[in-house]
PDB file of C-alpha atoms in Angstrom:
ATOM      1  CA  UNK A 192     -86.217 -66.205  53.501  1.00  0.00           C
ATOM      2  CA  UNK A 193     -82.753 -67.017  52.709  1.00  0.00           C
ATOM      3  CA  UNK A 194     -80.586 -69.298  54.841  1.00  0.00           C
ATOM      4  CA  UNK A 195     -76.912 -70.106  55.055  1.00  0.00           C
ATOM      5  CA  UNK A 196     -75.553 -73.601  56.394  1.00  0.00           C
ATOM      6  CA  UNK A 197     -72.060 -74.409  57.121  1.00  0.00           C
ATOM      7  CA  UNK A 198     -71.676 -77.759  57.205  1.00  0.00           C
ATOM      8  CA  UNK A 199     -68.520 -78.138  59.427  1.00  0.00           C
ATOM      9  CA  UNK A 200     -67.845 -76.562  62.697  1.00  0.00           C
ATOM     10  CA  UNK A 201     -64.117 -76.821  63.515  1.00  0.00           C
ATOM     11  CA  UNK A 202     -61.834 -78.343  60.831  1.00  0.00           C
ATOM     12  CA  UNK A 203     -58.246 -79.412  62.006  1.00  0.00           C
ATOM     13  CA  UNK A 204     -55.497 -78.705  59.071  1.00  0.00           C
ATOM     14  CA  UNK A 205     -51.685 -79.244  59.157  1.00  0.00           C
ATOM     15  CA  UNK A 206     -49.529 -76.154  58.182  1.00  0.00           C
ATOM     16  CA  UNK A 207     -49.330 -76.131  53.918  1.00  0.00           C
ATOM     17  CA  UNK A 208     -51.885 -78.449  53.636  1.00  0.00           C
ATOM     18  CA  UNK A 209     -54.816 -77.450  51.421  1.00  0.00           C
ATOM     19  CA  UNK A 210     -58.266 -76.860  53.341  1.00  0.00           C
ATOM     20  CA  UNK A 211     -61.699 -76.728  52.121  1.00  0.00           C
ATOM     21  CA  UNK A 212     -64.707 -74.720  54.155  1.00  0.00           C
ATOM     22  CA  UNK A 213     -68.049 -75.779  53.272  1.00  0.00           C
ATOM     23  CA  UNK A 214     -71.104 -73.549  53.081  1.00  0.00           C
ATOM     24  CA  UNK A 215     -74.194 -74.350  51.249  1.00  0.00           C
ATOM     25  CA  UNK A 216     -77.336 -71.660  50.876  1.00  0.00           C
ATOM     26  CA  UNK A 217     -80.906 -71.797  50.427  1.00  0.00           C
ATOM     27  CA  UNK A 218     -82.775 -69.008  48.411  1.00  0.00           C
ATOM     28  CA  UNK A 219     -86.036 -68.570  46.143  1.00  0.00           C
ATOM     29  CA  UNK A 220     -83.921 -65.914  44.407  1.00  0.00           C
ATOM     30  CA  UNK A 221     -81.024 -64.285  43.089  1.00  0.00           C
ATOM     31  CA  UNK A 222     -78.173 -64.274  45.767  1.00  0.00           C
ATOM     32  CA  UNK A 223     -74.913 -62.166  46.297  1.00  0.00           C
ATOM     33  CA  UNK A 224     -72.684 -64.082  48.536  1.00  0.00           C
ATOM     34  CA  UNK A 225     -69.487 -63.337  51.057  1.00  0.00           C
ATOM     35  CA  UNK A 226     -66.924 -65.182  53.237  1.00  0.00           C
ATOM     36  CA  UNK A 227     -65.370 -63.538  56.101  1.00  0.00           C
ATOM     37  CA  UNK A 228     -62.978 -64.626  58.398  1.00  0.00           C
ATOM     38  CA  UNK A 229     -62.642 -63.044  62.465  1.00  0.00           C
ATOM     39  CA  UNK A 230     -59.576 -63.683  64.587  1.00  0.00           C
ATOM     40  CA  UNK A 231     -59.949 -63.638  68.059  1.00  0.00           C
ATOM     41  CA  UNK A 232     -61.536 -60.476  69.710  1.00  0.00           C
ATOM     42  CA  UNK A 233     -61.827 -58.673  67.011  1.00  0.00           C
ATOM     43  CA  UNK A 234     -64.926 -57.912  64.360  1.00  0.00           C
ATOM     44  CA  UNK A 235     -65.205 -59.523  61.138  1.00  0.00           C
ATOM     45  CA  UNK A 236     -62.837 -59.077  57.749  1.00  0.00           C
ATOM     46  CA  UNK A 237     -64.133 -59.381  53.996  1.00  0.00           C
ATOM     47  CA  UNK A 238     -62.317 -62.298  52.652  1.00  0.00           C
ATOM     48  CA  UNK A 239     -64.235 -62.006  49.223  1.00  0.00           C
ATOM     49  CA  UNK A 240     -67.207 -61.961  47.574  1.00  0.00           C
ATOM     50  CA  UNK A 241     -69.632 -62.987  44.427  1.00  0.00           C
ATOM     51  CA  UNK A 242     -71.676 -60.656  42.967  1.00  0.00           C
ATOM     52  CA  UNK A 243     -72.079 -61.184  39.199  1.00  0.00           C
ATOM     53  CA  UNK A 244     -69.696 -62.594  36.657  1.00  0.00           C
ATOM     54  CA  UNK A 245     -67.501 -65.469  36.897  1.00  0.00           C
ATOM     55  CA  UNK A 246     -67.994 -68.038  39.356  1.00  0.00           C
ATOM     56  CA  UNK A 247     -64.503 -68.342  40.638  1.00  0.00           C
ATOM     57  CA  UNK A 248     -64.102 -65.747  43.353  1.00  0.00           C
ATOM     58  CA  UNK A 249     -60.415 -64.808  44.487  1.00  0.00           C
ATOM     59  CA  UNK A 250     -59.660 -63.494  47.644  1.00  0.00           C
ATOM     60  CA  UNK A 251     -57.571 -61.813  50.020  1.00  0.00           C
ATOM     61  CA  UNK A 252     -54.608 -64.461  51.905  1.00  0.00           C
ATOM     62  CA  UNK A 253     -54.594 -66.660  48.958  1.00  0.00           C
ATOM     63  CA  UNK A 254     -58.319 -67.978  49.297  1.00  0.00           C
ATOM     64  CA  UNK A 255     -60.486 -68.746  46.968  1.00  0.00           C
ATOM     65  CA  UNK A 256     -64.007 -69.488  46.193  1.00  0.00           C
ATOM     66  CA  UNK A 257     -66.890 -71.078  43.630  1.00  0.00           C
ATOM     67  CA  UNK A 258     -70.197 -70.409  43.194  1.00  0.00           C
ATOM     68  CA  UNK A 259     -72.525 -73.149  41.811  1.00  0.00           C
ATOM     69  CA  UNK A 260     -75.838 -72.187  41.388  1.00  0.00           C
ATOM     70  CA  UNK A 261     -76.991 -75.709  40.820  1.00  0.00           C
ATOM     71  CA  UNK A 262     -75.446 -77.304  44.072  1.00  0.00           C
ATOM     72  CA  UNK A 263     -76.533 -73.727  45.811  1.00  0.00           C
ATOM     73  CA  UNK A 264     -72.963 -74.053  47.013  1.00  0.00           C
ATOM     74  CA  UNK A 265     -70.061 -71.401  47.767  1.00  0.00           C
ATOM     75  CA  UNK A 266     -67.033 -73.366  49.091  1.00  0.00           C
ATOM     76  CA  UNK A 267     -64.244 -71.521  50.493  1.00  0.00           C
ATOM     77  CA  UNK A 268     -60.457 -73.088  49.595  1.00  0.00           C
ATOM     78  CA  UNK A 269     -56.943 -72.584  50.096  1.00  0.00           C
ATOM     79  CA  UNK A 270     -54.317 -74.722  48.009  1.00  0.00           C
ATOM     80  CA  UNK A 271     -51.626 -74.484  51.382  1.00  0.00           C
ATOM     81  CA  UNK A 272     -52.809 -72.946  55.012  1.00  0.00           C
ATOM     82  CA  UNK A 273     -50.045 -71.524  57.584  1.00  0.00           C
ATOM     83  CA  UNK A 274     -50.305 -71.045  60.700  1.00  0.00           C
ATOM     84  CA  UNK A 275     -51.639 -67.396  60.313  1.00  0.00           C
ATOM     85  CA  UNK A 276     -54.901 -68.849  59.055  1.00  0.00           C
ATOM     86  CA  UNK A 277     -55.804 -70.183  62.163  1.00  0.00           C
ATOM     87  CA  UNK A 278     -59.556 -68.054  62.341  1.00  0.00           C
ATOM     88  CA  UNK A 279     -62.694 -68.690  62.729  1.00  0.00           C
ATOM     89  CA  UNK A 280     -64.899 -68.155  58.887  1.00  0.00           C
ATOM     90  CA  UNK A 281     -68.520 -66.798  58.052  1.00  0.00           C
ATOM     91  CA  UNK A 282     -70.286 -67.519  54.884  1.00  0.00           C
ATOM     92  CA  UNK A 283     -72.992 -64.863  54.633  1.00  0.00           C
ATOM     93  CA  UNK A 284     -75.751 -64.512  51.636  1.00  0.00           C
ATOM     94  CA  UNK A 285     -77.925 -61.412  50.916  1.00  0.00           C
ATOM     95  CA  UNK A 286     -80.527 -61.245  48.185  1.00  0.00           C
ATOM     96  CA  UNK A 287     -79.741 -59.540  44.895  1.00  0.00           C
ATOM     97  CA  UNK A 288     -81.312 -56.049  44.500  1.00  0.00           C
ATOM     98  CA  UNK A 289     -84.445 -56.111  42.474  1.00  0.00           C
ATOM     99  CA  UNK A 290     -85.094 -59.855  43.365  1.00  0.00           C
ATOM    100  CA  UNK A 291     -87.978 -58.731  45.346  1.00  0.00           C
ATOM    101  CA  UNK A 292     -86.616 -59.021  48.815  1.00  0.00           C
ATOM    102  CA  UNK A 293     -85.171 -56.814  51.195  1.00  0.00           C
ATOM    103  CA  UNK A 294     -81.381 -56.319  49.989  1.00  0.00           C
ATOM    104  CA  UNK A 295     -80.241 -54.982  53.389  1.00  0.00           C
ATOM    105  CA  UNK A 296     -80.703 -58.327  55.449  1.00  0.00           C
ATOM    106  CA  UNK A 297     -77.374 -60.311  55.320  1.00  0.00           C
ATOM    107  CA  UNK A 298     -77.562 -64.163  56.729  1.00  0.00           C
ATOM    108  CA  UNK A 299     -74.562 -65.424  58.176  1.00  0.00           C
ATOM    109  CA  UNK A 300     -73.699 -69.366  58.833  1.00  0.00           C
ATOM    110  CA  UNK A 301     -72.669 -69.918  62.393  1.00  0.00           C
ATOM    111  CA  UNK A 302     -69.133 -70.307  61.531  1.00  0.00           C
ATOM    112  CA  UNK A 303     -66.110 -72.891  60.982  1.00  0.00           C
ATOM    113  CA  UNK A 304     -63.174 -72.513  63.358  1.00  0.00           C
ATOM    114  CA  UNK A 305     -60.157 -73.474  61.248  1.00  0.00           C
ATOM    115  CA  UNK A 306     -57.276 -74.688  63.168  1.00  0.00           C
ATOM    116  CA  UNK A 307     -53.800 -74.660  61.613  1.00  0.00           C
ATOM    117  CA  UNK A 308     -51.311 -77.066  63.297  1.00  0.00           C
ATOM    118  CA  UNK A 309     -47.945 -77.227  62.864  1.00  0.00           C
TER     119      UNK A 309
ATOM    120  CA  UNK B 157     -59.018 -43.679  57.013  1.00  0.00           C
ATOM    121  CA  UNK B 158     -62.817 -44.765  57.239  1.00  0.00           C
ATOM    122  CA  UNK B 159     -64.473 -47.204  59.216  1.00  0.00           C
ATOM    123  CA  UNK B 160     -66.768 -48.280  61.974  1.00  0.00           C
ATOM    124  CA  UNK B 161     -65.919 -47.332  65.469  1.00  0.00           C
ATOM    125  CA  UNK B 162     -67.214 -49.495  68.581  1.00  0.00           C
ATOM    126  CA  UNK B 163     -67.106 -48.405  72.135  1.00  0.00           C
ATOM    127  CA  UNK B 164     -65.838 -49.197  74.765  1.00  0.00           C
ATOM    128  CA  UNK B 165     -64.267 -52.356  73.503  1.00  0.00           C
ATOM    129  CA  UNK B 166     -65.117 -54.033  77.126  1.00  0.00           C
ATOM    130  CA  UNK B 167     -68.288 -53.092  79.208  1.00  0.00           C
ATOM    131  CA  UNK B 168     -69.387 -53.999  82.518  1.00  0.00           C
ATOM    132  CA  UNK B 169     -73.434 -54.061  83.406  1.00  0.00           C
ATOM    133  CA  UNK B 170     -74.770 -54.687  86.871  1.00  0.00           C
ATOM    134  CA  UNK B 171     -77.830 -56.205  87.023  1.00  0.00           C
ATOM    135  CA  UNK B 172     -81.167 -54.205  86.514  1.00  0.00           C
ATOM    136  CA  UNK B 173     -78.604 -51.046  84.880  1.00  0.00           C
ATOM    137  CA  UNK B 174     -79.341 -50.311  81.066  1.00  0.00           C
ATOM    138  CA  UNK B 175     -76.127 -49.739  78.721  1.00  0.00           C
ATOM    139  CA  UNK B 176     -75.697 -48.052  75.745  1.00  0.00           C
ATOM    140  CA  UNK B 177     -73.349 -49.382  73.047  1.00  0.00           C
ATOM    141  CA  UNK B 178     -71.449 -46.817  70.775  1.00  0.00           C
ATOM    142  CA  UNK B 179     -71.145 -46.928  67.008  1.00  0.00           C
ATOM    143  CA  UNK B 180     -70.276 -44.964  64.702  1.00  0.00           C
ATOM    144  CA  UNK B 181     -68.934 -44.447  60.985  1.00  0.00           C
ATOM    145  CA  UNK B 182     -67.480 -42.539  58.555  1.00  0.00           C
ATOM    146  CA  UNK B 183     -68.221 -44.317  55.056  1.00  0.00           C
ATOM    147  CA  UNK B 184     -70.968 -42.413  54.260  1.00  0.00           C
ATOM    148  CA  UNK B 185     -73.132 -45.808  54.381  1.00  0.00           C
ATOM    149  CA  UNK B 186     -76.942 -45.477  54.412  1.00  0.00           C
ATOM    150  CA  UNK B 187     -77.834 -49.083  56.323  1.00  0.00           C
ATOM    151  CA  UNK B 188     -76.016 -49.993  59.900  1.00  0.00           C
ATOM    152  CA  UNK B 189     -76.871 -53.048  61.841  1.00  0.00           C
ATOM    153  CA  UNK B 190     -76.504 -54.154  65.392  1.00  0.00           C
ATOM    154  CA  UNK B 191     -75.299 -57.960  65.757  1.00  0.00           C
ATOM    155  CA  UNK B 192     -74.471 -60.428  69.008  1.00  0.00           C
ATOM    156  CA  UNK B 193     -72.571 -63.046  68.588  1.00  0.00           C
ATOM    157  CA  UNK B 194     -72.073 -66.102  71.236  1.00  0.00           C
ATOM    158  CA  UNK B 195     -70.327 -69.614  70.882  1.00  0.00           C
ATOM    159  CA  UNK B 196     -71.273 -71.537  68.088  1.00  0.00           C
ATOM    160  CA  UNK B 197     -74.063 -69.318  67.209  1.00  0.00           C
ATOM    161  CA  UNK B 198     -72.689 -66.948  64.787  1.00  0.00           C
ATOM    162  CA  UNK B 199     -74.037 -63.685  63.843  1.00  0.00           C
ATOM    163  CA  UNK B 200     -77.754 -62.891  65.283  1.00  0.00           C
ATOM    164  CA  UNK B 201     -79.026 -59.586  63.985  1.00  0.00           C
ATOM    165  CA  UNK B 202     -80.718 -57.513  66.472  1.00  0.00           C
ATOM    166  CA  UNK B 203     -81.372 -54.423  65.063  1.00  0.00           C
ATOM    167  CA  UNK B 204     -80.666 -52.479  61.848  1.00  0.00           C
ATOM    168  CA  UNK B 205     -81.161 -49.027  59.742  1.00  0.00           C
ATOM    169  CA  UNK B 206     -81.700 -48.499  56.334  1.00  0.00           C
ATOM    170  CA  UNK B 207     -81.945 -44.533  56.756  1.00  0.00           C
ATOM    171  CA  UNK B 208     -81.823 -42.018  59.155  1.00  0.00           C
ATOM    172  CA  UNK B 209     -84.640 -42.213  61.562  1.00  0.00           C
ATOM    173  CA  UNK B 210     -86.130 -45.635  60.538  1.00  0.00           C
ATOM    174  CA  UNK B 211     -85.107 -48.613  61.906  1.00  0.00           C
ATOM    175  CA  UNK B 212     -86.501 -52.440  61.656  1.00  0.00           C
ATOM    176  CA  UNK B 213     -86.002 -55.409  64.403  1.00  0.00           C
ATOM    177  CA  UNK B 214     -83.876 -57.927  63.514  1.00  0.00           C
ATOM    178  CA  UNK B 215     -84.252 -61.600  64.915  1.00  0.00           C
ATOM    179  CA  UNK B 216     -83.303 -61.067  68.365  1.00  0.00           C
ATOM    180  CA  UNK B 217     -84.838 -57.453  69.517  1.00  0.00           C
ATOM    181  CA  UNK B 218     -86.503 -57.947  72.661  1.00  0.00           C
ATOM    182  CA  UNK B 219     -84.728 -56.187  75.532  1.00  0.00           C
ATOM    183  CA  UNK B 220     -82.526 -54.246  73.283  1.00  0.00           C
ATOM    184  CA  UNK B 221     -83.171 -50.583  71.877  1.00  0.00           C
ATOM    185  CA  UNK B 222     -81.559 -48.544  69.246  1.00  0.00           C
ATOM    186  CA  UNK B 223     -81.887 -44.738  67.645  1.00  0.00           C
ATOM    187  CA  UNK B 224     -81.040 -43.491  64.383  1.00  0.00           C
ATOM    188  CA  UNK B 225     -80.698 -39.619  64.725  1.00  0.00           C
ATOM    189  CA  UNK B 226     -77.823 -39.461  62.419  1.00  0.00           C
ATOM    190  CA  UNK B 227     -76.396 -41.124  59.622  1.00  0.00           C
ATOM    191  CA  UNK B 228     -73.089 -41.920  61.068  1.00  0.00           C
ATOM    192  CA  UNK B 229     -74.546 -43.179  64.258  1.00  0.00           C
ATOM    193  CA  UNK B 230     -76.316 -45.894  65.208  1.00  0.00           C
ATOM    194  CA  UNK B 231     -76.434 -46.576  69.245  1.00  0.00           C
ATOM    195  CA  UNK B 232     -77.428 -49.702  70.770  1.00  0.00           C
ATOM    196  CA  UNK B 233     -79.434 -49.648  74.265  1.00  0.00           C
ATOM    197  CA  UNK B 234     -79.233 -52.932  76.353  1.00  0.00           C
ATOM    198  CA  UNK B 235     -82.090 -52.809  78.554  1.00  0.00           C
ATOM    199  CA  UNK B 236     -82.304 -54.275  81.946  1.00  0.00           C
ATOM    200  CA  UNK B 237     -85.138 -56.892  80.400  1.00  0.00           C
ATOM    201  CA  UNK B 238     -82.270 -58.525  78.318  1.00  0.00           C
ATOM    202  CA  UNK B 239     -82.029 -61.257  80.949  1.00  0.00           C
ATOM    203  CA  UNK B 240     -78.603 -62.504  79.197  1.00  0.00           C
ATOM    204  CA  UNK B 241     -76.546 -60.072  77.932  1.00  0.00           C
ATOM    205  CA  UNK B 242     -73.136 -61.050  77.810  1.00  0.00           C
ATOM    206  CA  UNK B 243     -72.270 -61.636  74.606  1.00  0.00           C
ATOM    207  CA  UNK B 244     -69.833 -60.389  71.843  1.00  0.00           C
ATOM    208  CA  UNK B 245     -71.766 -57.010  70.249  1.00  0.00           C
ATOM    209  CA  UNK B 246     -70.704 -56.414  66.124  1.00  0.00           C
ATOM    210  CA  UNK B 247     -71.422 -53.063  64.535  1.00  0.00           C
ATOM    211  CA  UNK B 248     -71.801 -53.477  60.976  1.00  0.00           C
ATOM    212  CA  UNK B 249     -72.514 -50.716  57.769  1.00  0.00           C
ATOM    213  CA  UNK B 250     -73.118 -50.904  54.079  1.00  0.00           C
ATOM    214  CA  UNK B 251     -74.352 -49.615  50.764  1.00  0.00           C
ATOM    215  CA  UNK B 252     -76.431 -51.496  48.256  1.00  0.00           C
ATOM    216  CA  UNK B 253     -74.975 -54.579  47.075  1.00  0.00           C
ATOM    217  CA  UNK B 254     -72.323 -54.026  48.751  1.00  0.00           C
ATOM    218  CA  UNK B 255     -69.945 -56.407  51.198  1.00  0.00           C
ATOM    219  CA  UNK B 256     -70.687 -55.137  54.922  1.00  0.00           C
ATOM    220  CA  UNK B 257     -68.059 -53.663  57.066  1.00  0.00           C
ATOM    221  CA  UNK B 258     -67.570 -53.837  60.653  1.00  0.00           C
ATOM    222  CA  UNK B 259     -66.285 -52.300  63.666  1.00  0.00           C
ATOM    223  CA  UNK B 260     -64.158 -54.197  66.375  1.00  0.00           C
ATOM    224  CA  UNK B 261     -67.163 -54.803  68.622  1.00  0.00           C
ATOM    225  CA  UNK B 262     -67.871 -54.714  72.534  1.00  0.00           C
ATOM    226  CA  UNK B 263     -67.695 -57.496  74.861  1.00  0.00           C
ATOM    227  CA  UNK B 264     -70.394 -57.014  77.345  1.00  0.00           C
ATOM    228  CA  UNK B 265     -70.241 -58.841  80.830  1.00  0.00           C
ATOM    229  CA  UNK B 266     -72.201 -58.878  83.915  1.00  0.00           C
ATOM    230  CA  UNK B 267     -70.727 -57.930  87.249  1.00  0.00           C
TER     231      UNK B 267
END
């Protein structure tokens, strides 16, 4: 079974600094893998996602992301946060279809509350 | 526009009462899932549906029900046995290999 870790809870950032989120996987097989990001009360928005293809994933908001296969790693970054950013962010990982698992289960981390001060 | 539609977006539940969460959608999406989120835990599937009339439990079932009679909906029953049910409820829906999409979600509370 797959698993998803985030490695920090809350991270602390000063307005138009850069900010990295850190989520790490684990998986026997083939992944497709998603950030999200959920502002108070309110359900959870695609930020962006790797599928196939290159390993440098742009986003929505000016976020970005990498895949590394060999560090199991999908990193979520922004060169300069504002205030607007302030969310809390979900990596999630699903298998690929036709790696033998079920392709409907998606695994979320339990989160990373970013907090934008000015 | 299409998307997933949750409601009510608050809900009340006296003890020993079932309630029935609404969800539905309009993207045509085969597989829906039922999620509850609380502090720090993130997302804990309960229950989803990868067609009509099927259904599988998720990692956190017991004392929660659910019915797939149509595509577009996908109801979620909290049963009296849930002994904690307050919690932040997420309706999600997607197609193969596909990002998922969800609805605004219900905040359940006991009176």
């Amino acid at each position: 079974a797959q698993s998803v870790t985030q490695l920090d809870s809350q991270v602390p950032v000063f307005e138009e600094a850069p900010v990295e989120l850190r989520c790490n996987y684990s998986s026997s097989v083939s992944v497709y893998l998603f950030w999200y990001v959920q502002y108070p009360n309110q359900g959870l928005q695609l930020l962006l996602k790797y599928l196939s293809g290159s390993t440098l994933v742009k986003g929505i908001n000016g976020f970005e992301a990498e895949f590394n296969k060999s560090q199991t790693s999908f990193h979520l970054r922004k060169p300069s946060v504002h205030i607007s950013d302030t969310a809390e962010y979900f990596c999630a990982v699903s298998l690929e279809l036709n790696s033998g698992g079920s392709n409907y289960k998606l695994t979320f981390g339990k989160g990373t509350l970013l907090t934008v001060n000015p | 526009d299409g998307g997933i539609t949750q409601s009510p977006k608050y809900l009340f539940r006296k003890e020993g009462q079932n309630v029935t969460l609404s969800c539905e959608q309009n993207l045509n999406h085969d597989a829906m899932y039922w999620y509850r989120q609380d502090p720090g835990q993130g997302l804990r599937l309960i229950y989803y549906s990868q067609i009509v009339n099927d259904f599988q439990k998720g990692d956190i079932a017991e004392g929660y029900s659910v019915s797939r009679e149509k595509k577009e909906s996908f109801p979620l029953t909290v049963t009296s046995a849930q002994k904690n049910p307050t919690a932040f409820y997420l309706c999600g829906s997607r197609e193969y290999n596909q990002p998922q999409h969800f609805g605004d979600g219900t905040r359940l509370s006991i009176l």
